[in-house]
Structure formats: structure tokens, C-alpha cells
Amino acid sequence: EVQLVESGGGLVQAGGSLRLSCAASELMKDDYTVAWFRHALGKVREGVSSISQDGTTHYADSVKDRFTISSDVAKNTVYLQMNSLNPEDTAVYYCAGEETGWATLQQFEYDYWGQGTQVTVSS
């Protein structure tokens, strides 16, 4: 059974950094994509970044050059390094997974979801 567990959220000042982790048990074996989505209060949930088994990555325009997604297959974990954070990055961040390896940043592409971790950026 695929399970996704996020960690690493917290409170940080503007300009600071955080690294989120997604432990993706039973997912990172063959073809897969793991993505990060975020849901800010009063806004729709949006795709942030994704990584597939072949190393293909996607980023939302709003986080390019600030966020970096990476994976450690041996640890079944995907990371999201977030730098130069600003208050607009405040949201609950969710990890999502699927098993084709072709997904991008559309919510409907993902079958598995974690519970989310809160990221709050103070000004």
C-alpha cells in the first residue's frame, strides 16, 4: 500500500529556507512521479514541483529558481528545498504520487496524497 508522509514544515522569516521531505513507501520502485502541491487559504490548490523516475522535473513559474526538487530512491524520499521564501509561499504543502511516470502538475494525475505540512512565512 502506497503511503506518503510529509515532514519539514514550520515557521520561517521571509528570505529564509526550509526543506520538506516526502517519505513515499511502496511508490518509488518502477515508474512514478512524486509532486508537491500547496493550498493557501482562500486560494485553489496548485502544483509546485514534480519529479519522475527518469529525473524529469517540473516547476511552477512562481517557484522557479527558488525551489529545488530532488529524490533519494534508496530512502524512498523526495525533497523540496525552498529558498528565498516569501509570505506568498505560506500554505499547506502536500505530497502526491502516481505510477505512470508521465505526470506533471495537474491534480487529477495523482492517485495518492499525503496529509500535508504547514509552511508559514512571516514578513
PDB file of C-alpha atoms in Angstrom:
ATOM      1  CA  GLU A   1       0.000   0.000   0.000  1.00  0.00           C
ATOM      2  CA  VAL A   2       1.389   3.371  -1.014  1.00  0.00           C
ATOM      3  CA  GLN A   3       1.695   5.854   1.807  1.00  0.00           C
ATOM      4  CA  LEU A   4       3.004   9.403   1.607  1.00  0.00           C
ATOM      5  CA  VAL A   5       4.148  11.217   4.736  1.00  0.00           C
ATOM      6  CA  GLU A   6       5.329  14.819   4.648  1.00  0.00           C
ATOM      7  CA  SER A   7       7.622  16.487   7.147  1.00  0.00           C
ATOM      8  CA  GLY A   8       9.755  19.584   7.464  1.00  0.00           C
ATOM      9  CA  GLY A   9       7.180  22.333   7.533  1.00  0.00           C
ATOM     10  CA  GLY A  10       7.293  25.171  10.031  1.00  0.00           C
ATOM     11  CA  LEU A  11       7.551  28.892  10.589  1.00  0.00           C
ATOM     12  CA  VAL A  12      10.297  30.849   8.859  1.00  0.00           C
ATOM     13  CA  GLN A  13      11.021  34.512   8.224  1.00  0.00           C
ATOM     14  CA  ALA A  14      10.890  35.988   4.743  1.00  0.00           C
ATOM     15  CA  GLY A  15      14.093  35.270   2.899  1.00  0.00           C
ATOM     16  CA  GLY A  16      14.671  32.071   4.811  1.00  0.00           C
ATOM     17  CA  SER A  17      14.738  28.434   3.733  1.00  0.00           C
ATOM     18  CA  LEU A  18      13.014  25.171   4.549  1.00  0.00           C
ATOM     19  CA  ARG A  19      13.386  21.635   3.260  1.00  0.00           C
ATOM     20  CA  LEU A  20      10.318  19.469   3.017  1.00  0.00           C
ATOM     21  CA  SER A  21      10.527  15.687   2.885  1.00  0.00           C
ATOM     22  CA  CYS A  22       8.047  13.187   1.490  1.00  0.00           C
ATOM     23  CA  ALA A  23       8.502   9.585   2.563  1.00  0.00           C
ATOM     24  CA  ALA A  24       6.904   7.595  -0.248  1.00  0.00           C
ATOM     25  CA  SER A  25       6.731   3.966   0.827  1.00  0.00           C
ATOM     26  CA  GLU A  26       5.924   1.398  -1.886  1.00  0.00           C
ATOM     27  CA  LEU A  27       5.929   4.030  -4.639  1.00  0.00           C
ATOM     28  CA  MET A  28       9.469   4.693  -5.823  1.00  0.00           C
ATOM     29  CA  LYS A  29      10.119   1.308  -7.423  1.00  0.00           C
ATOM     30  CA  ASP A  30       9.366   1.340 -11.144  1.00  0.00           C
ATOM     31  CA  ASP A  31       7.679   4.226 -12.981  1.00  0.00           C
ATOM     32  CA  TYR A  32       6.439   7.043 -10.784  1.00  0.00           C
ATOM     33  CA  THR A  33       6.046  10.753 -10.330  1.00  0.00           C
ATOM     34  CA  VAL A  34       6.075  12.450  -6.959  1.00  0.00           C
ATOM     35  CA  ALA A  35       4.886  16.030  -6.757  1.00  0.00           C
ATOM     36  CA  TRP A  36       4.406  18.809  -4.283  1.00  0.00           C
ATOM     37  CA  PHE A  37       1.200  20.811  -4.259  1.00  0.00           C
ATOM     38  CA  ARG A  38       0.236  23.658  -1.970  1.00  0.00           C
ATOM     39  CA  HIS A  39      -3.031  25.078  -0.759  1.00  0.00           C
ATOM     40  CA  ALA A  40      -3.083  28.597   0.602  1.00  0.00           C
ATOM     41  CA  LEU A  41      -6.040  29.990   2.494  1.00  0.00           C
ATOM     42  CA  GLY A  42      -8.596  31.394   0.072  1.00  0.00           C
ATOM     43  CA  LYS A  43      -6.836  30.034  -2.997  1.00  0.00           C
ATOM     44  CA  VAL A  44      -7.081  26.909  -5.094  1.00  0.00           C
ATOM     45  CA  ARG A  45      -4.554  24.136  -4.591  1.00  0.00           C
ATOM     46  CA  GLU A  46      -1.703  24.488  -7.061  1.00  0.00           C
ATOM     47  CA  GLY A  47       1.114  22.313  -8.293  1.00  0.00           C
ATOM     48  CA  VAL A  48       4.559  23.408  -7.136  1.00  0.00           C
ATOM     49  CA  SER A  49       7.034  20.857  -8.449  1.00  0.00           C
ATOM     50  CA  SER A  50       7.290  17.243  -9.564  1.00  0.00           C
ATOM     51  CA  ILE A  51       9.958  14.645 -10.233  1.00  0.00           C
ATOM     52  CA  SER A  52       9.681  11.379 -12.149  1.00  0.00           C
ATOM     53  CA  GLN A  53      11.743   8.210 -12.037  1.00  0.00           C
ATOM     54  CA  ASP A  54      13.804   9.308 -15.059  1.00  0.00           C
ATOM     55  CA  GLY A  55      14.742  12.592 -13.382  1.00  0.00           C
ATOM     56  CA  THR A  56      12.292  14.766 -15.296  1.00  0.00           C
ATOM     57  CA  THR A  57      11.218  17.720 -13.189  1.00  0.00           C
ATOM     58  CA  HIS A  58       8.563  20.400 -13.463  1.00  0.00           C
ATOM     59  CA  TYR A  59       8.237  23.662 -11.575  1.00  0.00           C
ATOM     60  CA  ALA A  60       5.535  26.265 -11.248  1.00  0.00           C
ATOM     61  CA  ASP A  61       6.662  29.638 -12.579  1.00  0.00           C
ATOM     62  CA  SER A  62       6.206  31.163  -9.134  1.00  0.00           C
ATOM     63  CA  VAL A  63       8.901  28.942  -7.590  1.00  0.00           C
ATOM     64  CA  LYS A  64      11.412  28.529 -10.392  1.00  0.00           C
ATOM     65  CA  ASP A  65      14.941  29.497  -9.343  1.00  0.00           C
ATOM     66  CA  ARG A  66      13.902  29.358  -5.660  1.00  0.00           C
ATOM     67  CA  PHE A  67      12.729  25.786  -5.097  1.00  0.00           C
ATOM     68  CA  THR A  68      14.544  22.579  -5.989  1.00  0.00           C
ATOM     69  CA  ILE A  69      13.039  19.101  -6.018  1.00  0.00           C
ATOM     70  CA  SER A  70      15.197  16.013  -5.597  1.00  0.00           C
ATOM     71  CA  SER A  71      14.841  12.362  -4.740  1.00  0.00           C
ATOM     72  CA  ASP A  72      16.707   9.660  -2.851  1.00  0.00           C
ATOM     73  CA  VAL A  73      15.449   6.359  -4.195  1.00  0.00           C
ATOM     74  CA  ALA A  74      17.340   4.329  -1.596  1.00  0.00           C
ATOM     75  CA  LYS A  75      15.431   6.181   1.107  1.00  0.00           C
ATOM     76  CA  ASN A  76      12.136   6.308  -0.829  1.00  0.00           C
ATOM     77  CA  THR A  77      12.090  10.032  -0.165  1.00  0.00           C
ATOM     78  CA  VAL A  78      11.521  13.158  -2.237  1.00  0.00           C
ATOM     79  CA  TYR A  79      12.717  16.530  -1.024  1.00  0.00           C
ATOM     80  CA  LEU A  80      11.673  20.080  -1.761  1.00  0.00           C
ATOM     81  CA  GLN A  81      14.332  22.629  -0.932  1.00  0.00           C
ATOM     82  CA  MET A  82      12.691  26.026  -0.616  1.00  0.00           C
ATOM     83  CA  ASN A  83      14.887  29.125  -0.620  1.00  0.00           C
ATOM     84  CA  SER A  84      14.140  32.845  -0.629  1.00  0.00           C
ATOM     85  CA  LEU A  85      10.746  32.200   0.910  1.00  0.00           C
ATOM     86  CA  ASN A  86       8.195  34.986   0.968  1.00  0.00           C
ATOM     87  CA  PRO A  87       4.791  35.327   2.661  1.00  0.00           C
ATOM     88  CA  GLU A  88       3.046  34.287  -0.578  1.00  0.00           C
ATOM     89  CA  ASP A  89       4.584  30.829  -0.107  1.00  0.00           C
ATOM     90  CA  THR A  90       2.551  30.320   3.065  1.00  0.00           C
ATOM     91  CA  ALA A  91       0.348  27.274   2.557  1.00  0.00           C
ATOM     92  CA  VAL A  92      -0.228  23.665   3.455  1.00  0.00           C
ATOM     93  CA  TYR A  93       2.144  21.648   1.289  1.00  0.00           C
ATOM     94  CA  TYR A  94       1.026  18.221   0.103  1.00  0.00           C
ATOM     95  CA  CYS A  95       2.991  15.377  -1.394  1.00  0.00           C
ATOM     96  CA  ALA A  96       1.282  13.425  -4.172  1.00  0.00           C
ATOM     97  CA  GLY A  97       2.231  10.326  -6.135  1.00  0.00           C
ATOM     98  CA  GLU A  98       1.297   8.310  -9.186  1.00  0.00           C
ATOM     99  CA  GLU A  99       2.659   5.251 -11.001  1.00  0.00           C
ATOM    100  CA  THR A 100       2.997   6.099 -14.677  1.00  0.00           C
ATOM    101  CA  GLY A 101       5.979   8.432 -14.584  1.00  0.00           C
ATOM    102  CA  TRP A 102       4.276  10.805 -17.024  1.00  0.00           C
ATOM    103  CA  ALA A 103       2.520  13.175 -14.641  1.00  0.00           C
ATOM    104  CA  THR A 104       3.202  16.880 -14.436  1.00  0.00           C
ATOM    105  CA  LEU A 105       1.493  19.371 -12.102  1.00  0.00           C
ATOM    106  CA  GLN A 106      -2.173  18.607 -12.621  1.00  0.00           C
ATOM    107  CA  GLN A 107      -4.000  17.336  -9.541  1.00  0.00           C
ATOM    108  CA  PHE A 108      -6.110  14.842 -11.459  1.00  0.00           C
ATOM    109  CA  GLU A 109      -2.958  12.953 -12.491  1.00  0.00           C
ATOM    110  CA  TYR A 110      -2.244  11.816  -8.929  1.00  0.00           C
ATOM    111  CA  ASP A 111      -3.726   8.870  -7.069  1.00  0.00           C
ATOM    112  CA  TYR A 112      -2.007   9.121  -3.714  1.00  0.00           C
ATOM    113  CA  TRP A 113      -1.867  12.068  -1.332  1.00  0.00           C
ATOM    114  CA  GLY A 114      -0.251  12.813   1.991  1.00  0.00           C
ATOM    115  CA  GLN A 115      -1.841  14.669   4.884  1.00  0.00           C
ATOM    116  CA  GLY A 116       0.097  17.888   4.332  1.00  0.00           C
ATOM    117  CA  THR A 117       2.538  20.001   6.281  1.00  0.00           C
ATOM    118  CA  GLN A 118       2.089  23.666   7.133  1.00  0.00           C
ATOM    119  CA  VAL A 119       4.608  26.225   5.899  1.00  0.00           C
ATOM    120  CA  THR A 120       4.258  29.737   7.277  1.00  0.00           C
ATOM    121  CA  VAL A 121       6.468  32.588   6.116  1.00  0.00           C
ATOM    122  CA  SER A 122       6.393  35.720   8.227  1.00  0.00           C
ATOM    123  CA  SER A 123       7.178  39.154   6.824  1.00  0.00           C
TER     124      SER A 123
END
